[in-house]
Amino acid sequence: MAATDALRLEGVTRRFGAVTALHEAWLKVQDGEFVTLLGPSGCGKTTLLNLIAGFLEADAGEIFIGGKLVTTLPVWERDLGMVFQSYALFPHMDVARNVGYGLRARGIPRTEEAARVTEALGLVRLSAMAARRPKQLSGGQQQRVALARALVIRPRLLLLDEPFSALDRNLRTEMQLELKEIQRRLGVTTIFVTHDQGEAMSMSDRVAVMSEGRILQLDTPEVIYGRPAHPFVAGFIGDATVLPGRLVARDGAQAQVEAAGLAFTVPAETLGDAPPGAALSVYLRPEDLHPIEDGPGLDGTVISRAYLGDRAELVVECGAAGRLMLRLPGQAAMARWPVGAPLRVGFAGARPVAFPA
Ligand SMILES: Nc1ncnc2c1ncn2[C@@H]1O[C@H](COP(=O)(O)OP(=O)(O)OP(=O)(O)O)[C@@H](O)[C@H]1O
Ligand SMILES: [Mg+2]
């Protein structure tokens, strides 16, 4: 038997009046995969999640869960666990009854409910708090109750919409690690929504980068960062210095480009049908740039710097090439390059990408 995808979207479109919130989304998610929808506010992440869940109807396209067509099925027939930004716990029920809610709704016997609630609370490390009311818990604990409530029904798909955005930074990092660990242990296929790229990059098997209702690229964090397929992805993920350049020559899968008087090799796949001489935007990562003493490079002046403990970020003004951002080991950089210091920037080993300008 051919393996079925845990989730498959085929050309799913949703409009709100004149706004196309989601434009022909195609997506295949494997069993056990952790896929994140990442993009700026209003790009269509929640719309896509709500279409998968059945809270919204598609204007076009089909949705399959575990190989079964669900496009017109109601929410409760889709076999999903859901966690939202606001915990949406029942305030009048204790933790155990909150977690068991989905089991009671499905008519699971009381003894089995008790056993599965105990197991789910153990999973999120809240066994000692089964008798508390939601308002007697911290934000992180409430979000763990919401997670237990979603997992206790053993869903085919776990959907999470910005579940940690109300938590402070430390708690958020802790919850990210915990969710990832639980997800790995249970092997539950997960669709996670966030606008925080660090969260997306650290947790996901694959990331779908979205902009204006479209999925622009769906790939592993390494490929999304190192081989962005679209200028929006290159600019949205990580930091980039963009130099104006031009195409010199193509050489199979690679191309030679010139930017700021320097020569670079880039993948040809993102250049479309640009001819030699065409204007390009060349995207460099901070780790592509190093201070050098001599050799090919650009001379500039440090105009600002930020000390971040393990590293320092220096902005170097390089005449016509503009401002370049370098990321250097913290202490050494602070001692060596104060604001106003001259600095020559080299690009040894740089692996930039380029797009038609
Ligand atoms: N019920 C609705 N009625 C009208 N327009 C809507 C509705 N829901 C969403 N939209 C519009 O659809 C687009 C996508 O919204 P969506 O909520 O999916 O964005 P998002 O990526 O989840 O953003 P955020 O990060 O702010 O949560 C936006 O332009 C939004 O204004
Ligand atoms: Mg949203």
Coordinates of N, CA and C in Angstrom, one line a residue, residues 165-266:
S165 N 2.9 32.8 22.6 CA 3.2 34.2 22.4 C 2.9 35.0 23.6
A166 N 2.0 34.5 24.5 CA 1.7 35.3 25.7 C 2.7 35.1 26.8
L167 N 3.7 34.2 26.6 CA 4.6 33.9 27.7 C 5.9 34.7 27.6
D168 N 6.6 34.9 28.8 CA 7.8 35.7 28.7 C 8.9 34.8 28.1
R169 N 10.0 35.4 27.8 CA 11.0 34.8 26.9 C 11.6 33.5 27.5
N170 N 11.9 33.4 28.8 CA 12.5 32.2 29.3 C 11.5 31.1 29.4
L171 N 10.3 31.4 29.7 CA 9.2 30.4 29.8 C 8.9 29.8 28.4
R172 N 9.0 30.8 27.5 CA 8.7 30.4 26.1 C 9.7 29.4 25.6
T173 N 11.0 29.7 25.9 CA 12.0 28.8 25.4 C 11.9 27.4 26.1
E174 N 11.5 27.4 27.4 CA 11.3 26.2 28.1 C 10.1 25.4 27.5
M175 N 9.0 26.1 27.2 CA 7.9 25.4 26.6 C 8.2 24.9 25.2
Q176 N 9.0 25.6 24.4 CA 9.4 25.1 23.1 C 10.1 23.8 23.2
L177 N 11.1 23.7 24.1 CA 11.8 22.5 24.3 C 10.9 21.4 24.7
E178 N 10.0 21.7 25.6 CA 9.1 20.7 26.2 C 8.2 20.1 25.1
L179 N 7.6 21.1 24.3 CA 6.7 20.6 23.3 C 7.4 19.8 22.3
K180 N 8.6 20.2 21.9 CA 9.3 19.4 20.9 C 9.6 18.0 21.4
E181 N 10.0 17.9 22.7 CA 10.3 16.6 23.3 C 9.1 15.7 23.3
I182 N 7.9 16.3 23.7 CA 6.7 15.5 23.8 C 6.3 15.1 22.4
Q183 N 6.4 16.0 21.4 CA 6.0 15.7 20.0 C 6.9 14.6 19.5
R184 N 8.2 14.6 19.8 CA 9.1 13.6 19.3 C 8.7 12.2 19.9
R185 N 8.4 12.3 21.2 CA 8.1 11.0 22.0 C 6.8 10.4 21.4
L186 N 5.8 11.2 21.2 CA 4.5 10.7 20.7 C 4.4 10.5 19.2
G187 N 5.3 11.2 18.5 CA 5.3 11.1 17.0 C 4.1 11.6 16.4
V188 N 3.4 12.6 17.1 CA 2.2 13.2 16.6 C 2.5 14.2 15.5
T189 N 1.9 14.1 14.3 CA 2.1 15.1 13.3 C 1.6 16.5 13.7
T190 N 2.4 17.5 13.6 CA 2.1 18.8 14.2 C 2.2 19.9 13.2
I191 N 1.2 20.8 13.2 CA 1.3 22.0 12.4 C 1.3 23.2 13.4
F192 N 2.3 24.0 13.4 CA 2.6 25.0 14.4 C 2.6 26.3 13.7
V193 N 1.9 27.3 14.2 CA 1.9 28.7 13.6 C 2.7 29.6 14.5
T194 N 3.6 30.4 13.9 CA 4.3 31.4 14.6 C 4.7 32.5 13.7
H195 N 4.9 33.8 14.2 CA 5.6 34.8 13.4 C 7.0 35.0 13.9
D196 N 7.5 34.1 14.8 CA 8.8 34.2 15.4 C 9.7 33.2 14.7
Q197 N 10.7 33.8 14.0 CA 11.5 32.9 13.2 C 12.4 32.0 14.0
G198 N 12.9 32.5 15.2 CA 13.7 31.6 16.0 C 13.0 30.4 16.5
E199 N 11.7 30.6 16.9 CA 10.9 29.5 17.3 C 10.7 28.5 16.2
A200 N 10.4 29.1 15.0 CA 10.2 28.2 13.8 C 11.4 27.4 13.5
M201 N 12.6 28.1 13.5 CA 13.8 27.4 13.0 C 14.2 26.3 14.1
S202 N 14.0 26.6 15.4 CA 14.6 25.7 16.4 C 13.7 24.4 16.5
M203 N 12.4 24.5 16.2 CA 11.5 23.4 16.5 C 11.2 22.5 15.3
S204 N 11.2 23.1 14.1 CA 10.6 22.4 13.0 C 11.4 21.5 12.2
D205 N 10.8 20.4 11.7 CA 11.4 19.6 10.6 C 11.4 20.4 9.3
R206 N 10.3 21.0 9.0 CA 10.2 21.9 7.8 C 9.4 23.2 8.2
V207 N 9.8 24.2 7.5 CA 9.1 25.5 7.7 C 8.5 26.0 6.4
A208 N 7.2 26.4 6.5 CA 6.5 27.0 5.3 C 6.6 28.5 5.5
V209 N 7.3 29.2 4.7 CA 7.4 30.7 4.8 C 6.3 31.3 4.0
M210 N 5.4 32.1 4.6 CA 4.2 32.7 4.0 C 4.3 34.2 3.9
S211 N 3.8 34.7 2.8 CA 3.6 36.2 2.6 C 2.4 36.4 1.8
E212 N 1.6 37.3 2.2 CA 0.4 37.8 1.5 C -0.4 36.6 0.9
G213 N -0.7 35.7 1.8 CA -1.6 34.6 1.4 C -1.0 33.5 0.6
R214 N 0.4 33.5 0.4 CA 1.0 32.5 -0.4 C 2.1 31.8 0.4
I215 N 2.3 30.5 0.2 CA 3.4 29.7 0.7 C 4.5 29.9 -0.3
L216 N 5.6 30.7 0.1 CA 6.7 31.0 -0.8 C 7.7 29.9 -0.9
Q217 N 7.9 29.2 0.2 CA 8.9 28.1 0.3 C 8.6 27.2 1.4
L218 N 8.8 25.9 1.2 CA 8.5 24.9 2.3 C 9.7 24.0 2.3
D219 N 10.5 24.1 3.3 CA 11.7 23.3 3.3 C 12.3 23.2 4.7
T220 N 13.4 22.5 4.9 CA 14.1 22.4 6.2 C 14.6 23.8 6.6
P221 N 14.8 24.0 7.9 CA 15.4 25.3 8.3 C 16.7 25.6 7.6
E222 N 17.5 24.6 7.5 CA 18.9 24.8 6.8 C 18.7 25.3 5.4
V223 N 17.8 24.8 4.6 CA 17.6 25.2 3.2 C 16.9 26.6 3.2
I224 N 16.0 26.8 4.1 CA 15.3 28.1 4.1 C 16.3 29.2 4.4
Y225 N 17.2 28.9 5.3 CA 18.2 30.0 5.6 C 19.3 30.1 4.6
G226 N 19.8 28.9 4.2 CA 21.0 28.9 3.3 C 20.7 29.0 1.8
R227 N 19.5 28.5 1.4 CA 19.1 28.6 0.0 C 17.7 29.1 -0.2
P228 N 17.5 30.4 0.3 CA 16.1 30.9 0.1 C 15.8 31.0 -1.4
A229 N 14.5 30.6 -1.7 CA 14.0 30.5 -3.1 C 13.4 31.8 -3.6
H230 N 13.3 32.8 -2.6 CA 12.5 34.0 -3.0 C 13.1 35.2 -2.2
P231 N 13.2 36.4 -2.7 CA 13.8 37.5 -2.0 C 13.1 37.8 -0.7
F232 N 11.8 37.5 -0.6 CA 11.1 37.8 0.7 C 11.6 36.8 1.7
V233 N 11.8 35.6 1.4 CA 12.4 34.6 2.3 C 13.8 35.0 2.7
A234 N 14.6 35.4 1.8 CA 16.0 35.8 2.1 C 16.0 36.9 3.1
G235 N 15.1 37.9 2.9 CA 15.0 39.0 3.8 C 14.4 38.8 5.1
F236 N 13.4 37.9 5.2 CA 12.6 37.6 6.4 C 13.3 36.7 7.4
I237 N 14.0 35.7 6.8 CA 14.7 34.7 7.7 C 16.2 35.2 7.9
G238 N 16.5 35.4 9.1 CA 17.9 35.8 9.5 C 18.2 37.2 9.0
D239 N 19.4 37.6 9.2 CA 19.8 39.0 8.8 C 20.6 38.9 7.5
A240 N 20.4 39.9 6.6 CA 21.1 39.9 5.4 C 21.5 41.3 5.0
T241 N 22.7 41.4 4.4 CA 23.1 42.6 3.7 C 22.8 42.4 2.2
V242 N 22.2 43.4 1.6 CA 21.8 43.3 0.2 C 22.7 44.3 -0.6
L243 N 23.5 43.7 -1.5 CA 24.3 44.6 -2.4 C 23.7 44.6 -3.8
P244 N 23.7 45.8 -4.4 CA 23.3 45.8 -5.8 C 24.5 45.2 -6.6
G245 N 24.1 44.4 -7.6 CA 25.2 43.7 -8.4 C 24.7 43.5 -9.8
R246 N 25.4 42.7 -10.6 CA 25.0 42.3 -11.9 C 25.5 40.9 -12.3
L247 N 24.8 40.3 -13.2 CA 25.1 38.9 -13.6 C 26.2 39.0 -14.6
V248 N 27.3 38.2 -14.4 CA 28.5 38.2 -15.3 C 28.3 37.1 -16.3
A249 N 28.1 35.9 -15.7 CA 28.0 34.7 -16.6 C 27.4 33.5 -15.9
R250 N 26.7 32.7 -16.6 CA 26.1 31.5 -16.1 C 27.0 30.3 -16.4
D251 N 27.1 29.3 -15.4 CA 27.9 28.2 -15.6 C 27.2 27.0 -15.0
G252 N 26.2 26.4 -15.8 CA 25.4 25.3 -15.3 C 24.5 25.7 -14.1
A253 N 24.7 25.0 -13.0 CA 23.8 25.3 -11.8 C 24.3 26.5 -11.0
Q254 N 25.5 27.1 -11.4 CA 26.0 28.3 -10.7 C 26.1 29.4 -11.7
A255 N 26.3 30.6 -11.1 CA 26.5 31.8 -11.9 C 27.6 32.7 -11.2
Q256 N 28.3 33.4 -12.1 CA 29.2 34.4 -11.6 C 28.5 35.8 -11.5
V257 N 28.6 36.4 -10.4 CA 28.1 37.8 -10.3 C 29.1 38.7 -9.8
E258 N 28.8 40.0 -10.0 CA 29.7 41.1 -9.5 C 28.9 42.0 -8.6
A259 N 29.4 42.4 -7.5 CA 28.7 43.3 -6.6 C 29.8 44.1 -5.8
A260 N 29.6 45.4 -5.8 CA 30.6 46.3 -5.1 C 32.0 46.1 -5.5
G261 N 32.2 45.7 -6.8 CA 33.5 45.5 -7.4 C 34.1 44.2 -7.1
L262 N 33.4 43.3 -6.4 CA 33.9 42.0 -6.0 C 33.2 40.9 -6.8
A263 N 33.8 39.7 -6.9 CA 33.3 38.6 -7.7 C 32.7 37.6 -6.7
F264 N 31.5 37.1 -7.0 CA 30.9 36.0 -6.1 C 30.3 34.9 -7.1
T265 N 30.2 33.7 -6.5 CA 29.5 32.6 -7.1 C 28.2 32.4 -6.4
V266 N 27.1 32.3 -7.2 CA 25.8 32.1 -6.5 C 25.1 30.9 -7.3

